[in-house]
Coordinates of C-alpha atoms in Angstrom, one line a residue:
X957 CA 4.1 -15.8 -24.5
X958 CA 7.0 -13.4 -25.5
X959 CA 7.7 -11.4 -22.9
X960 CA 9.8 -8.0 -23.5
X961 CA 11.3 -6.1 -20.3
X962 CA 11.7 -2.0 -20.7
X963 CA 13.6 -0.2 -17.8
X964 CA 12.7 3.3 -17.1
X965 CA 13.4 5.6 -13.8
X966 CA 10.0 7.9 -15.2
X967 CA 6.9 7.0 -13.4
X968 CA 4.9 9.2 -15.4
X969 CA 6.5 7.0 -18.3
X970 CA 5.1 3.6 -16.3
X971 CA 1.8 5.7 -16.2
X972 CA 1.3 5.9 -19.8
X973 CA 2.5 3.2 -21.2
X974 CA 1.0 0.5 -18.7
X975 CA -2.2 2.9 -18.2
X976 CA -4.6 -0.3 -19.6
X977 CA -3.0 -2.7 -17.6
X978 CA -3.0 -0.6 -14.6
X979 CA -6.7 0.3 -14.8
X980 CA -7.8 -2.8 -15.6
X981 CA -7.6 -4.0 -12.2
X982 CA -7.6 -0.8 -9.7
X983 CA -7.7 -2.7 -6.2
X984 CA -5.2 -5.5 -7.1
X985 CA -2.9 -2.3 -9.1
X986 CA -4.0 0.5 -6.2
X987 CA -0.6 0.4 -4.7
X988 CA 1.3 0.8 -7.4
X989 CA -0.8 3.6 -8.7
X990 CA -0.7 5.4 -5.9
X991 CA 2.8 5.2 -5.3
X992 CA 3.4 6.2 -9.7
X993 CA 1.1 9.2 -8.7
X994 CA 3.1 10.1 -5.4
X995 CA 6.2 9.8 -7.2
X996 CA 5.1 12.2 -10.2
X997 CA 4.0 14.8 -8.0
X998 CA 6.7 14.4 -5.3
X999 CA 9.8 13.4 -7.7
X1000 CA 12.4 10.4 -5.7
X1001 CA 15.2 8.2 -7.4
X1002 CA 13.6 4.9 -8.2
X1003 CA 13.5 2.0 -11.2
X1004 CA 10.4 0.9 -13.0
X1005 CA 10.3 -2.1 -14.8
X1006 CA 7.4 -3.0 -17.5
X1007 CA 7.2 -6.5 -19.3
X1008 CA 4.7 -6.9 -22.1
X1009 CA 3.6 -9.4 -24.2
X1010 CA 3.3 -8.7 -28.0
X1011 CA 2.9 -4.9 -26.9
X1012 CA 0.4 -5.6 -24.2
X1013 CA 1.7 -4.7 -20.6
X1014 CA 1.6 -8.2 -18.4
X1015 CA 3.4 -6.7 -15.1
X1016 CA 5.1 -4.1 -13.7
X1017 CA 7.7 -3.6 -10.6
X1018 CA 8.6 -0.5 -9.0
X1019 CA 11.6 -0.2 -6.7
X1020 CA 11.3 3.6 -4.7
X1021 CA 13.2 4.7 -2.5
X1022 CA 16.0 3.1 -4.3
X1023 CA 16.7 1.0 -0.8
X1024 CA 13.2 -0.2 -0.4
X1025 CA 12.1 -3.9 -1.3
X1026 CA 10.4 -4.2 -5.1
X1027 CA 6.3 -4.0 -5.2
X1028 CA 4.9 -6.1 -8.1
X1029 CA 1.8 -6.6 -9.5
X1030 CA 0.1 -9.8 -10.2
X1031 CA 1.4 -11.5 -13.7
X1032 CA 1.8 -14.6 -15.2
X1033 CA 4.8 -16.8 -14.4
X1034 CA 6.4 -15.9 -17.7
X1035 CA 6.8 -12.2 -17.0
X1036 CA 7.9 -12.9 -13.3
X1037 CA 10.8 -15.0 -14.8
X1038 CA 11.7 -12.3 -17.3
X1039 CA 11.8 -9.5 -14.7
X1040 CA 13.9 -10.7 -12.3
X1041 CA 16.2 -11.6 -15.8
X1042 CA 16.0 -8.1 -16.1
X1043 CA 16.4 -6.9 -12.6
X1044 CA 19.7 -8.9 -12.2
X1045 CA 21.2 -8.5 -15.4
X1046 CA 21.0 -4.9 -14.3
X1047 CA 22.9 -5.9 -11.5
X1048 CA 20.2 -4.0 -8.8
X1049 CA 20.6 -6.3 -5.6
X1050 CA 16.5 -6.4 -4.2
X1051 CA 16.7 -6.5 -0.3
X1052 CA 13.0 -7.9 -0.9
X1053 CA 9.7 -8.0 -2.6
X1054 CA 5.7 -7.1 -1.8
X1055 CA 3.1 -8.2 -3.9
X1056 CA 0.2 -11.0 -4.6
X1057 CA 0.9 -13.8 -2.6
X1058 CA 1.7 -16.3 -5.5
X1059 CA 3.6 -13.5 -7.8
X1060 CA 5.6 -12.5 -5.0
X1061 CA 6.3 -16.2 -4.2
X1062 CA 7.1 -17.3 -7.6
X1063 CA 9.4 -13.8 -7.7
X1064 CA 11.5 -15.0 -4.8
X1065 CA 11.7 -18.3 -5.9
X1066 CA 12.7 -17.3 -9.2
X1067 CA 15.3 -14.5 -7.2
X1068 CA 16.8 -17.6 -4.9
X1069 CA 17.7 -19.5 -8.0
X1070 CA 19.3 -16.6 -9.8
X1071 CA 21.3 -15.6 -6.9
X1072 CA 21.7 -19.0 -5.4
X1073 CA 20.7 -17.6 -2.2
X1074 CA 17.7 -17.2 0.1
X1075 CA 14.3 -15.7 0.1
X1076 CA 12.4 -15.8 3.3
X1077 CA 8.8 -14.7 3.8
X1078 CA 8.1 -12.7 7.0
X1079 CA 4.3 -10.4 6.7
X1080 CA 1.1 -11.6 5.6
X1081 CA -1.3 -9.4 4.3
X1082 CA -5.2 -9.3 3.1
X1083 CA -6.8 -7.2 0.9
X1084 CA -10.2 -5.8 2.1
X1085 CA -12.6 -3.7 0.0
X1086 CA -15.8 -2.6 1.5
X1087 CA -19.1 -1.8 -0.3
X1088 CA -21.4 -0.8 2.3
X1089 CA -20.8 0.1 5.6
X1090 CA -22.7 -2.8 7.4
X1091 CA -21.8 -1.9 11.3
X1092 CA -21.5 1.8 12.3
X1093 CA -19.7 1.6 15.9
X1094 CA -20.2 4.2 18.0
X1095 CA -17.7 6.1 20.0
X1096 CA -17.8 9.3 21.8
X1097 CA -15.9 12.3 20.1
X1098 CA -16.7 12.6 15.5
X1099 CA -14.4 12.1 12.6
X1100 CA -12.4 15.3 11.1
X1101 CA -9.9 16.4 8.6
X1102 CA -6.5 17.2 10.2
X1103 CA -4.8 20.2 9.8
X1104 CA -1.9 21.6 9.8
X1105 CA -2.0 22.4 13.8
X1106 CA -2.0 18.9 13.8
X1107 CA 1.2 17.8 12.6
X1108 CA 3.3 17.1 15.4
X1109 CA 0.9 14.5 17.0
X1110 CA 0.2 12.9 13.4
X1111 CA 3.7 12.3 12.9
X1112 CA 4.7 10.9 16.0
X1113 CA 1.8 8.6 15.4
X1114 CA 2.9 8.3 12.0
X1115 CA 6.4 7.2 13.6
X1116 CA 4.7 5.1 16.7
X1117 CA 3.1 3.2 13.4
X1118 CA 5.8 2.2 12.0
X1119 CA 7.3 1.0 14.8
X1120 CA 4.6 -1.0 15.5
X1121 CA 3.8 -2.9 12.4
X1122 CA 7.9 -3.2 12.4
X1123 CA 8.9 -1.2 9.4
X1124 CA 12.1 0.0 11.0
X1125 CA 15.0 0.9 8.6
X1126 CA 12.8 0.5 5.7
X1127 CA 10.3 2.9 7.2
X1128 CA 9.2 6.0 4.9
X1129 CA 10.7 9.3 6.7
X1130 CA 7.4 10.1 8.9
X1131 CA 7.7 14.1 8.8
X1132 CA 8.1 13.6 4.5
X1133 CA 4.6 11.6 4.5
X1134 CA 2.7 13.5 6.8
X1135 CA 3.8 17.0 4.7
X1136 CA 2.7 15.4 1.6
X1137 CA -0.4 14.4 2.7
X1138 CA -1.8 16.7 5.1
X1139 CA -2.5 19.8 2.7
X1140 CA -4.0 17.2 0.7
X1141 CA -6.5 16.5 2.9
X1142 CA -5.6 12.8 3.0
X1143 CA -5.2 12.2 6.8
X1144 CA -8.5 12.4 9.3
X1145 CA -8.7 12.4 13.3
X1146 CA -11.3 10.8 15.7
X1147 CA -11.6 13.9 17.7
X1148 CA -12.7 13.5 21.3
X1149 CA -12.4 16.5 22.8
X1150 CA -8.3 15.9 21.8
X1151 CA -7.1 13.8 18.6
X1152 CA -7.3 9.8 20.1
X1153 CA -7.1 8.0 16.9
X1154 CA -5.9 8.5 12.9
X1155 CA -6.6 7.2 9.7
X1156 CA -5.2 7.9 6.0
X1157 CA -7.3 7.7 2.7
X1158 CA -5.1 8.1 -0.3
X1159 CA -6.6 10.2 -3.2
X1160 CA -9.1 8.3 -5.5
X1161 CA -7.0 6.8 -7.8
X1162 CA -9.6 4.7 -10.8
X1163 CA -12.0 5.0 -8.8
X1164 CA -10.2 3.6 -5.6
X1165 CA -9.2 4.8 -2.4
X1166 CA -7.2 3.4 0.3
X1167 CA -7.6 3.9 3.8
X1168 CA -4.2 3.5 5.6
X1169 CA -2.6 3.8 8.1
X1170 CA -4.4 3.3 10.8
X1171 CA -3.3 4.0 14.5
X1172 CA -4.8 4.5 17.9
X1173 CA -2.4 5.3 20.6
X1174 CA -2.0 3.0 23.5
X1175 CA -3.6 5.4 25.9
X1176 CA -6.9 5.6 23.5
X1177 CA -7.6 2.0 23.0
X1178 CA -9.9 -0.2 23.8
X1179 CA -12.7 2.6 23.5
X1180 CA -13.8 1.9 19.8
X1181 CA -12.1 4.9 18.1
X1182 CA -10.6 3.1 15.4
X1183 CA -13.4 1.0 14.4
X1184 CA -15.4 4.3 14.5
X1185 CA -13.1 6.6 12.6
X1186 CA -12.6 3.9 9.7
X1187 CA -16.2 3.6 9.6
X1188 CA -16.6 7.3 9.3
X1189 CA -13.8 7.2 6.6
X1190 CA -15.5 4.3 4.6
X1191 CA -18.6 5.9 4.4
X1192 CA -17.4 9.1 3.2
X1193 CA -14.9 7.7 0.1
X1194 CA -18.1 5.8 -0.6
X1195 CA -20.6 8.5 -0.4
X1196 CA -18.1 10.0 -3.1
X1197 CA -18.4 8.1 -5.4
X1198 CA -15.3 5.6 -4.9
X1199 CA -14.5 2.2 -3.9
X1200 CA -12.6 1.6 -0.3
X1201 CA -10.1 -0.5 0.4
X1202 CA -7.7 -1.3 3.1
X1203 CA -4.5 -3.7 3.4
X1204 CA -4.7 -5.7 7.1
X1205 CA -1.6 -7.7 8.6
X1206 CA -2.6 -11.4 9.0
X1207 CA -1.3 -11.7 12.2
X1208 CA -3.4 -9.1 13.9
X1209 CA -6.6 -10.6 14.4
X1210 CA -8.1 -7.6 16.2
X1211 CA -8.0 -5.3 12.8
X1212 CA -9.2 -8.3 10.7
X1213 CA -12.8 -8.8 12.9
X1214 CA -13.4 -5.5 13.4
X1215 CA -13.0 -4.6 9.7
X1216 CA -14.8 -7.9 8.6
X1217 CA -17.7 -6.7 11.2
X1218 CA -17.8 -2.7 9.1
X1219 CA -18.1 -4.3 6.4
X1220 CA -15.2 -5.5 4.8
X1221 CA -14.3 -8.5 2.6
X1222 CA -11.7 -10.1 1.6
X1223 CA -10.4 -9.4 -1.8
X1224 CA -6.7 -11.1 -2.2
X1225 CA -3.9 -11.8 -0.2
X1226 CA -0.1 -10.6 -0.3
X1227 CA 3.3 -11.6 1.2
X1228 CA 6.5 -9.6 1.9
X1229 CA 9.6 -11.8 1.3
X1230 CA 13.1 -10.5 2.7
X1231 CA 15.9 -11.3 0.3
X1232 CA 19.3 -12.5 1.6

């Protein structure tokens, strides 16, 4: 392989020139598509990076917020070596990367002996695309589209979210997300009587949509909301016309069975590294 690096701080510029790649796989690339799309309609600093082969795009990174670790797609060893080439001859210090488990492993590997310092992996994440809604759980109360009324709530759940799933520093601003996505109509309620539970479905993007995040306040638990309002969601992005997926931490064994028991299977794994 010869593997050519382009830097560019356009997203819509990543868009077109990496469209093939991108499409090619839209569950493994939905993350990065959603976040090019975000960025061209809701303009932030950040750096793109694109590494072809013979004209053919092989990889991409994208590094938004500017502070934020580096999400990469799968690509072959190759291109992960000439990227982080890239990256550091730049002289653009990562705090961390997010991606396929083994591209974001041989990217921090490949980061440690550039830098001569350490990588060290600390979230485990799976992949889960559904294709038919095998379990619908019941719960008392019915799935509906937040609105604006809403917003407070949703973003100190947004916020209690973060918190949780320990995003801290790195966290996007809650009040920034929630504005962005709430006149889009891509954040829903369980409704019982009051709001109990809250999930996100990004817009279709080829044919995929994400469902995320997902958060049930303390006080609601243990009741079935979540399970019910993803359900609810599932069926809806499929009953348009879409795939579903949804990203699951690992360690939380709760989210993983009752997603496996909707319907849910496994598609790929990915790892977060924190650079030091």
């Amino acid at each position: 392989m010869h593997i050519s690096v382009t830097f560019t701080d356009d997203p819509a510029r990543v868009l077109t020139e990496a469209h093939d790649f991108l499409a090619s796989e839209p569950v493994h690339h939905n993350v990065i598509l959603t976040l090019l799309h975000t960025r061209v309609a809701h303009p932030e600093p950040g750096r793109y990076w694109t590494a072809t082969d013979g004209g053919r795009t092989v990889g991409v990174v994208f590094q938004s917020p500017l502070t934020y670790h580096a999400t990469i797609t799968p690509m072959p060893p190759e291109a992960v070596v000439a990227l982080v080439d890239a990256v550091a001859d730049a002289g653009v210090a990562l705090p961390g990367v997010i991606g396929d488990a083994a591209t974001a492993a041989r990217f921090a590997g490949q980061w440690t002996e550039r830098h001569k310092s350490a990588a060290t992996p600390y979230e485990g994440q799976r992949i889960y695309e559904v294709r038919d809604v095998q379990d619908d759980p019941t719960a008392s109360g019915h799935l509906r589209q937040a609105v604006a009324a809403d917003r407070d709530v949703v973003v100190a759940w947004w916020r209690a979210f973060q918190a949780e799933v320990g995003e801290g520093a790195a966290a996007t601003d809650a009040g920034r997300a929630v504005d962005q996505r709430l006149p889009a109509g891509q954040l829903w309620l369980w409704d019982d009587g009051d709001p109990v539970s809250l999930a996100g479905a990004s817009a279709p993007v080829e044919g995929v949509a994400r469902i995320g995040p997902v958060y049930t306040p303390p006080e609601t638990r243990g009741r079935g909301y979540a399970a019910a309002c993803v359900a609810a969601l599932s069926k809806q992005v499929l009953a348009g016309g879409h795939r579903c997926i949804l990203y699951t931490e690992l360690g939380n064994s709760t989210s993983n069975f009752i997603y496996r028991r909707i319907g849910y299977r496994a598609v790929a794994e990915v790892l977060r590294y924190r650079f030091a």
